[in-house]
Coordinates of C-alpha atoms and ligand atoms in Angstrom, one line a residue:
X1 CA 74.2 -148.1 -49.4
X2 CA 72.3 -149.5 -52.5
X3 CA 70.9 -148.0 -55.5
X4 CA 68.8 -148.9 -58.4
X5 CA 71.5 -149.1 -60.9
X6 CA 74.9 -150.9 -61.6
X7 CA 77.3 -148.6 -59.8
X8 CA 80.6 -149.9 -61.8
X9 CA 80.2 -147.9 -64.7
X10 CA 79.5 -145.1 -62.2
X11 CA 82.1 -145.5 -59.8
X12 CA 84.9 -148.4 -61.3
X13 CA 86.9 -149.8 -59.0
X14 CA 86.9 -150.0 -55.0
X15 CA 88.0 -146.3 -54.7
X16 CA 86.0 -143.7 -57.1
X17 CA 87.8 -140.3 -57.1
X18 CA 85.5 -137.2 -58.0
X19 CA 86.4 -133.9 -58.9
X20 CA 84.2 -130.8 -59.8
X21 CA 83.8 -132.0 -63.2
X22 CA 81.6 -135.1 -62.0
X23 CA 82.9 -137.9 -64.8
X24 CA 81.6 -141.4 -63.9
X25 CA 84.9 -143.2 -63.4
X26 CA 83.7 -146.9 -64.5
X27 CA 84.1 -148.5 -67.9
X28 CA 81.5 -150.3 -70.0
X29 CA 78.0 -151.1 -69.1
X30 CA 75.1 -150.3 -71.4
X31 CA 73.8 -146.8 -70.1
X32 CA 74.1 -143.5 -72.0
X33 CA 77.2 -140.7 -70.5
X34 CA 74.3 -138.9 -69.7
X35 CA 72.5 -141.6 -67.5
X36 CA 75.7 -142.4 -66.0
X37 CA 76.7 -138.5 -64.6
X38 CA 73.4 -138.6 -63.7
X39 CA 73.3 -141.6 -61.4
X40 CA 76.8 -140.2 -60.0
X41 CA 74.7 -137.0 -58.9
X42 CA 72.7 -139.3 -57.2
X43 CA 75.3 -141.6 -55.6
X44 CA 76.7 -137.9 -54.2
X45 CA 73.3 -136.6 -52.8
X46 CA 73.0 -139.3 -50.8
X47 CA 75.9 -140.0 -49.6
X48 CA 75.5 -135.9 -48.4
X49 CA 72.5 -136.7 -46.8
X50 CA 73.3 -139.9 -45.1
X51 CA 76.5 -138.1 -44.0
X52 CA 74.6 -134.9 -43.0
X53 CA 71.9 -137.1 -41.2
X54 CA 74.5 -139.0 -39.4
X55 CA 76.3 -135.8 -38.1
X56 CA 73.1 -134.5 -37.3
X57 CA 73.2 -131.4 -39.8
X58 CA 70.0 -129.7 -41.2
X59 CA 71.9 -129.2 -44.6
X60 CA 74.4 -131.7 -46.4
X61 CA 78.1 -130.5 -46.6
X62 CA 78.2 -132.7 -49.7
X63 CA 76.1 -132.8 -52.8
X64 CA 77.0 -133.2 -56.5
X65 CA 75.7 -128.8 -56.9
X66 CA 78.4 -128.3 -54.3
X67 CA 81.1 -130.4 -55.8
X68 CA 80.3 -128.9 -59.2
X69 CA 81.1 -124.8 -57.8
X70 CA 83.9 -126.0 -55.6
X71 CA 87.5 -127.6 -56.4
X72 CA 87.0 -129.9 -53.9
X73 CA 88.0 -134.1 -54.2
X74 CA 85.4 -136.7 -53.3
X75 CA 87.1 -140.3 -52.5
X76 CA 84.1 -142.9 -52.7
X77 CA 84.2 -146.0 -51.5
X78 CA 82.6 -148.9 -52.9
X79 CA 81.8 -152.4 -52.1
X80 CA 82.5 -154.9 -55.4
X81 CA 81.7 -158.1 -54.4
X82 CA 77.3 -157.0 -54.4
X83 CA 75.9 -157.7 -57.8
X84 CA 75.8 -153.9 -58.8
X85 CA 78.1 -152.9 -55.8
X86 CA 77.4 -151.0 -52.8
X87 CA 78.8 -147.5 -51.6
X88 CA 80.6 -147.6 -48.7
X89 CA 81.6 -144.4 -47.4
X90 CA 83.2 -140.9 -48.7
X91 CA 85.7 -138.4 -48.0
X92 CA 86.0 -135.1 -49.5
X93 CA 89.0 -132.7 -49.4
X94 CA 89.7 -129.4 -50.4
X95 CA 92.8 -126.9 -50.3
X96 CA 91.0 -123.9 -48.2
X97 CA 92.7 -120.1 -47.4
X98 CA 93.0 -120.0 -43.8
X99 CA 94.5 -117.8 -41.3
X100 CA 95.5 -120.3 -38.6
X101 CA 97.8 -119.8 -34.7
X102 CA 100.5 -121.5 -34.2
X103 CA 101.8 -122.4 -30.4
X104 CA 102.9 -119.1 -30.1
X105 CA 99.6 -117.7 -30.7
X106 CA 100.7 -115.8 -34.3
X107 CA 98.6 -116.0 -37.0
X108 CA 100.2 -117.3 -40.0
X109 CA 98.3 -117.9 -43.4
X110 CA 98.2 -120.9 -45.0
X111 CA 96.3 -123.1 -47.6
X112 CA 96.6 -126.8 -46.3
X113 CA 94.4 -129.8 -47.6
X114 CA 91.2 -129.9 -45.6
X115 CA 89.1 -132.3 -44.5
X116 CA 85.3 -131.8 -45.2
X117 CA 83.3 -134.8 -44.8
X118 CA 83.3 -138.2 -44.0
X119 CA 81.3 -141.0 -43.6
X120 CA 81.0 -144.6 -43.3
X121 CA 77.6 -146.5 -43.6
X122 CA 76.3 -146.9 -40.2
X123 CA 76.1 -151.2 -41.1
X124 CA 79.9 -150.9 -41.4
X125 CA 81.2 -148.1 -39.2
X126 CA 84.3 -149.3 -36.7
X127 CA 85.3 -152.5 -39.1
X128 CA 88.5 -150.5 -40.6
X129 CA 86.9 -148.7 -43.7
X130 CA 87.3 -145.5 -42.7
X131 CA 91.2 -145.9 -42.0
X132 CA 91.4 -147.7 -45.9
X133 CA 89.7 -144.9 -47.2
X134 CA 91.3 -141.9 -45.3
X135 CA 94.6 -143.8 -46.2
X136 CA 94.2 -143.9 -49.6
X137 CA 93.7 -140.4 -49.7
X138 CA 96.7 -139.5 -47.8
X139 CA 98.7 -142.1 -50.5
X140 CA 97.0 -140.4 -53.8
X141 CA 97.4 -136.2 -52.2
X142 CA 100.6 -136.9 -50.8
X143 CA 99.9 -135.7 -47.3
X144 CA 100.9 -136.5 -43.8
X145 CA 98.1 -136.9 -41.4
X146 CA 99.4 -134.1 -39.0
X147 CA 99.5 -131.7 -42.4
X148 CA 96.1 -131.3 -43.1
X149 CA 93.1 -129.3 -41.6
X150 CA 89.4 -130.5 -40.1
X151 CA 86.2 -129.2 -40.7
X152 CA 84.7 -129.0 -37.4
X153 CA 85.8 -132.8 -36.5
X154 CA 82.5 -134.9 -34.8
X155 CA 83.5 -136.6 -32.0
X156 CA 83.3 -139.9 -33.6
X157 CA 86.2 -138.3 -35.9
X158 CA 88.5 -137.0 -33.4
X159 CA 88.0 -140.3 -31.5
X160 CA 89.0 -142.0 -35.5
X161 CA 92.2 -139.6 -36.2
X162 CA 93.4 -140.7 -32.4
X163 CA 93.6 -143.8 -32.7
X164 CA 95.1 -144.2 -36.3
X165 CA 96.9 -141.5 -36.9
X166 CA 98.0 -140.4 -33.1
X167 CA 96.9 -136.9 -33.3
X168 CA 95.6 -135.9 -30.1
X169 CA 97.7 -132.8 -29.2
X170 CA 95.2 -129.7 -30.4
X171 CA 96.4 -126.3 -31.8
X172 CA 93.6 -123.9 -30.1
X173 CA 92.8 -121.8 -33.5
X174 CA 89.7 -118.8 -33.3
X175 CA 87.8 -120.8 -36.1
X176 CA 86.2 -124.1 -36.5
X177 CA 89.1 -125.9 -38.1
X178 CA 91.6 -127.8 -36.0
X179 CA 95.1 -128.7 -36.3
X180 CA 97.4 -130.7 -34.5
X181 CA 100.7 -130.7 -33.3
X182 CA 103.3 -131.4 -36.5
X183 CA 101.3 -129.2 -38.8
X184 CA 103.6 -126.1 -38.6
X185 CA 107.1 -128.4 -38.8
X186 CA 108.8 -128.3 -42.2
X187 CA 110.1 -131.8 -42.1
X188 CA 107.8 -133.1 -44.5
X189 CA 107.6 -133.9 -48.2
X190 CA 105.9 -131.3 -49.7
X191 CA 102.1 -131.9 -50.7
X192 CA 101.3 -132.4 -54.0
X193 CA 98.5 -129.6 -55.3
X194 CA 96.0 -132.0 -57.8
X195 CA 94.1 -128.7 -58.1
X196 CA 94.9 -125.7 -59.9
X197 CA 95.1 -122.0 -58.3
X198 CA 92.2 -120.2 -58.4
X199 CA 91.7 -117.9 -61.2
X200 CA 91.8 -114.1 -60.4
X201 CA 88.3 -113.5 -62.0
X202 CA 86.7 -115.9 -59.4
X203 CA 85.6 -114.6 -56.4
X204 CA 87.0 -114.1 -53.2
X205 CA 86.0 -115.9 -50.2
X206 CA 86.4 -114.9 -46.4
X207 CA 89.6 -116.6 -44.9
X208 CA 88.9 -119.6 -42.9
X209 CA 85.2 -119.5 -44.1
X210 CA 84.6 -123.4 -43.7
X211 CA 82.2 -125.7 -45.4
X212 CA 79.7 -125.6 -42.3
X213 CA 79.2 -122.0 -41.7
X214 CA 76.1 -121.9 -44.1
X215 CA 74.8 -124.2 -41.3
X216 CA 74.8 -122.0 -38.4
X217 CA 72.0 -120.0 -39.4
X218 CA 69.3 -120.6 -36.2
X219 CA 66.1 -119.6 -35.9
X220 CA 65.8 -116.2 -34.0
X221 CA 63.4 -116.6 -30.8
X222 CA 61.1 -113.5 -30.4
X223 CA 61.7 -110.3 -28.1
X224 CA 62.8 -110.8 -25.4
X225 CA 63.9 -114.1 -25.3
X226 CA 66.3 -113.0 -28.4
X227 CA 68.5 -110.5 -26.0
X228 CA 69.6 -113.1 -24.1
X229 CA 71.9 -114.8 -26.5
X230 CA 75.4 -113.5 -27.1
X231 CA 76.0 -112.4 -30.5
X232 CA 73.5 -109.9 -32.1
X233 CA 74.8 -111.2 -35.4
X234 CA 73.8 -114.9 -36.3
X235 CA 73.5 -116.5 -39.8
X236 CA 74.8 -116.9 -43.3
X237 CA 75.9 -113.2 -43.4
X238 CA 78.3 -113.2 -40.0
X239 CA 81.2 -114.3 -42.0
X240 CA 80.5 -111.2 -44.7
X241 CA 79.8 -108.9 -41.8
X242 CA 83.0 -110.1 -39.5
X243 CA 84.6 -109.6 -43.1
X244 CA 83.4 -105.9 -43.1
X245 CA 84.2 -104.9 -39.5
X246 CA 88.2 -106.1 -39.6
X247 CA 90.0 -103.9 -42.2
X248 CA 90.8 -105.9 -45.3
X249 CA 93.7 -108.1 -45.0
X250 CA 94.0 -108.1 -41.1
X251 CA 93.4 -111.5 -39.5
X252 CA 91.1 -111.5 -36.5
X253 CA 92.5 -110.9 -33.3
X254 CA 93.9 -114.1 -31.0
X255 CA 92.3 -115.7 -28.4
X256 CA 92.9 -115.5 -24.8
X257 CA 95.7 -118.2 -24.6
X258 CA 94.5 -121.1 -22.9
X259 CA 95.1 -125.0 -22.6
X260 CA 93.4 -127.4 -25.6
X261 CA 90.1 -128.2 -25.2
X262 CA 87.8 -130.2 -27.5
X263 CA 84.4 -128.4 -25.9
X264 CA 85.7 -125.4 -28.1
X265 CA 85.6 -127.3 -31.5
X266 CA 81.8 -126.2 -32.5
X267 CA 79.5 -128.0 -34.7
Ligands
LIG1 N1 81.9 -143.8 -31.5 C1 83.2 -143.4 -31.2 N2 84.2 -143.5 -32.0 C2 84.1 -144.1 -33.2 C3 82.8 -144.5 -33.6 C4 81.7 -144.3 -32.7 N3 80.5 -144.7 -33.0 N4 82.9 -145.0 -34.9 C5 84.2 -144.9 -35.2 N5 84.9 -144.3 -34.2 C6 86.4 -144.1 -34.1 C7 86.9 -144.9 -33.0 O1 88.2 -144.3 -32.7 C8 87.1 -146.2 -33.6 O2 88.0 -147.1 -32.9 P1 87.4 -148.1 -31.8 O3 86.3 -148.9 -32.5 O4 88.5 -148.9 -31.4 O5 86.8 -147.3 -30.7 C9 87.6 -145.9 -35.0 O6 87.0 -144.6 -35.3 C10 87.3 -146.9 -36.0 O7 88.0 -146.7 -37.1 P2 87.4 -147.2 -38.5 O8 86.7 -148.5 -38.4 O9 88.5 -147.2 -39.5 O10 86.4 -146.0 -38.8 P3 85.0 -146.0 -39.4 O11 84.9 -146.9 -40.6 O12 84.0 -146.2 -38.4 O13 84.8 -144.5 -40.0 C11 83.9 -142.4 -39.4 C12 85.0 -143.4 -39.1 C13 84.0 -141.9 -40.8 C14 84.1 -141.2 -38.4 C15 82.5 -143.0 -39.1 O14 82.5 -143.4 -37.7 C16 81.3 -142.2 -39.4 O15 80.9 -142.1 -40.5 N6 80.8 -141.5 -38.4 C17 79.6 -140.7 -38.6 C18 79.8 -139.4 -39.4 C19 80.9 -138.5 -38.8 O16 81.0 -138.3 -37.6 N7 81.8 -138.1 -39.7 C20 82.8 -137.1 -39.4 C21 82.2 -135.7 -39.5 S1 83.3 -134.4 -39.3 C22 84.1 -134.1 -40.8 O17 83.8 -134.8 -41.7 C23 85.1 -133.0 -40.9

């Protein structure tokens, strides 16, 4: 993915890490700060909406407004050897609240490192980028693979975290993240937190709200084709509403317990 401008005072070296405060990582070059946080708005917009385009989503996951109200970590991949370098791919992470079953089928609360998005240029999907970039996030947050959470995982990803990482054997949770076997077992170095907590004035989301569920909102068909979909209660304000019908502090109930299936991760 090219772009009018020299990305190496935007983005440095081969891997670009961005946090909510958006600094262009490069040195040199003869544009103004200014010009340069601009053009890494841009690099981030489009990356969200080549990502979003390629997982078929109405609205991008990913855009430098997003980044900018969430503590979330962009890894950026760039390609040096094109005279003003080409992006790559991205990953973005986040530590996210969420209640989450274990085998047993308990709910136990916990704030692992998520995955959010991810995406590879379509020219150079399945030639080993993906893998250097997801590794080199793993190196820098000082995670194992079967540690963190995914955000609704597409197909193409599950297929991705199979094959490099061996995680195949699904936790069934009640929300759209999934886990894999290894993630509840203590014998791990603990993760490094690059963030800082939250601070108590900010607000409080829903647990287990993820990235995605300010996509779900669907258009609602007219009476009385509307009565024959399940849920009454579609759209942005389900996670407030499911939020206002459990009593504060009680985690939804479990699901039926049933054998992994990858139909029930939703997109
Ligand atoms: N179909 C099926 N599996 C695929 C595909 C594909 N088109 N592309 C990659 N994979 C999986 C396969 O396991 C593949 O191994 P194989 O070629 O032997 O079958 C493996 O990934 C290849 O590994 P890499 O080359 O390291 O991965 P790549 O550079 O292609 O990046 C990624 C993987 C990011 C998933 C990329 O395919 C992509 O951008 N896909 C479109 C966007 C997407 O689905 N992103 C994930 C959204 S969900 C989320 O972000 C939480």
């Amino acid at each position: 993915m090219e772009f009018p401008f020299d990305l190496a005072p935007v983005l440095g070296e081969r891997f670009c890490v961005v946090d909510q405060h958006l600094r262009p990582a490069g040195r040199g070059g003869t544009a103004k700060r200014e010009e340069l946080e601009q053009q890494l708005r841009t690099v981030i917009d489009e990356l969200g909406k080549a990502s979003a385009k390629a997982q078929g989503l109405s609205t991008p996951v990913t855009s430098a407004a997003r980044m900018e109200s969430n503590r979330h970590v962009l890894y950026i991949l760039r390609d040096t050897r094109s005279p003003k370098g080409a992006v790559l791919g991205f990953l973005k992470v986040g530590y996210k609240k969420l209640f989450l079953l274990d085998r047993d089928g308990s709910h136990v609360e916990v704030e692992p490192l998520c995955v959010l998005d991810f995406y590879i240029h379509e020219s150079q999907q399945r030639r080993g980028l993906g893998r250097e970039l997801f590794r080199e996030m793993l190196q820098r947050e000082r995670v194992q693979p079967e540690k963190l959470a995914v955000d609704r995982p597409s197909e193409k990803l599950l297929g991705f975290l199979r094959k490099h990482f061996g995680l195949c054997d699904l936790i069934p949770q009640v929300n759209n993240f999934v886990i894999f076997e290894g993630f509840f077992s203590t014998r791990t170095v603990p993760a490094r937190r690059p963030f800082p907590r939250p601070r108590p004035e900010e607000p409080i989301k829903p647990y287990s709200l993820t990235e995605r569920d300010f996509l779900r909102e669907e258009p609602e068909p007219p009476w009385p084709f509307n009565l024959s979909r399940g849920s009454p209660v579609r759209g942005s304000l389900r996670p407030f509403l499911l939020r206002r019908e459990t009593p504060a502090g009680t985690p939804p109930e479990p699901p039926p317990r049933r054998a992994s299936s990858l139909g029930r991760v939703g997109r």
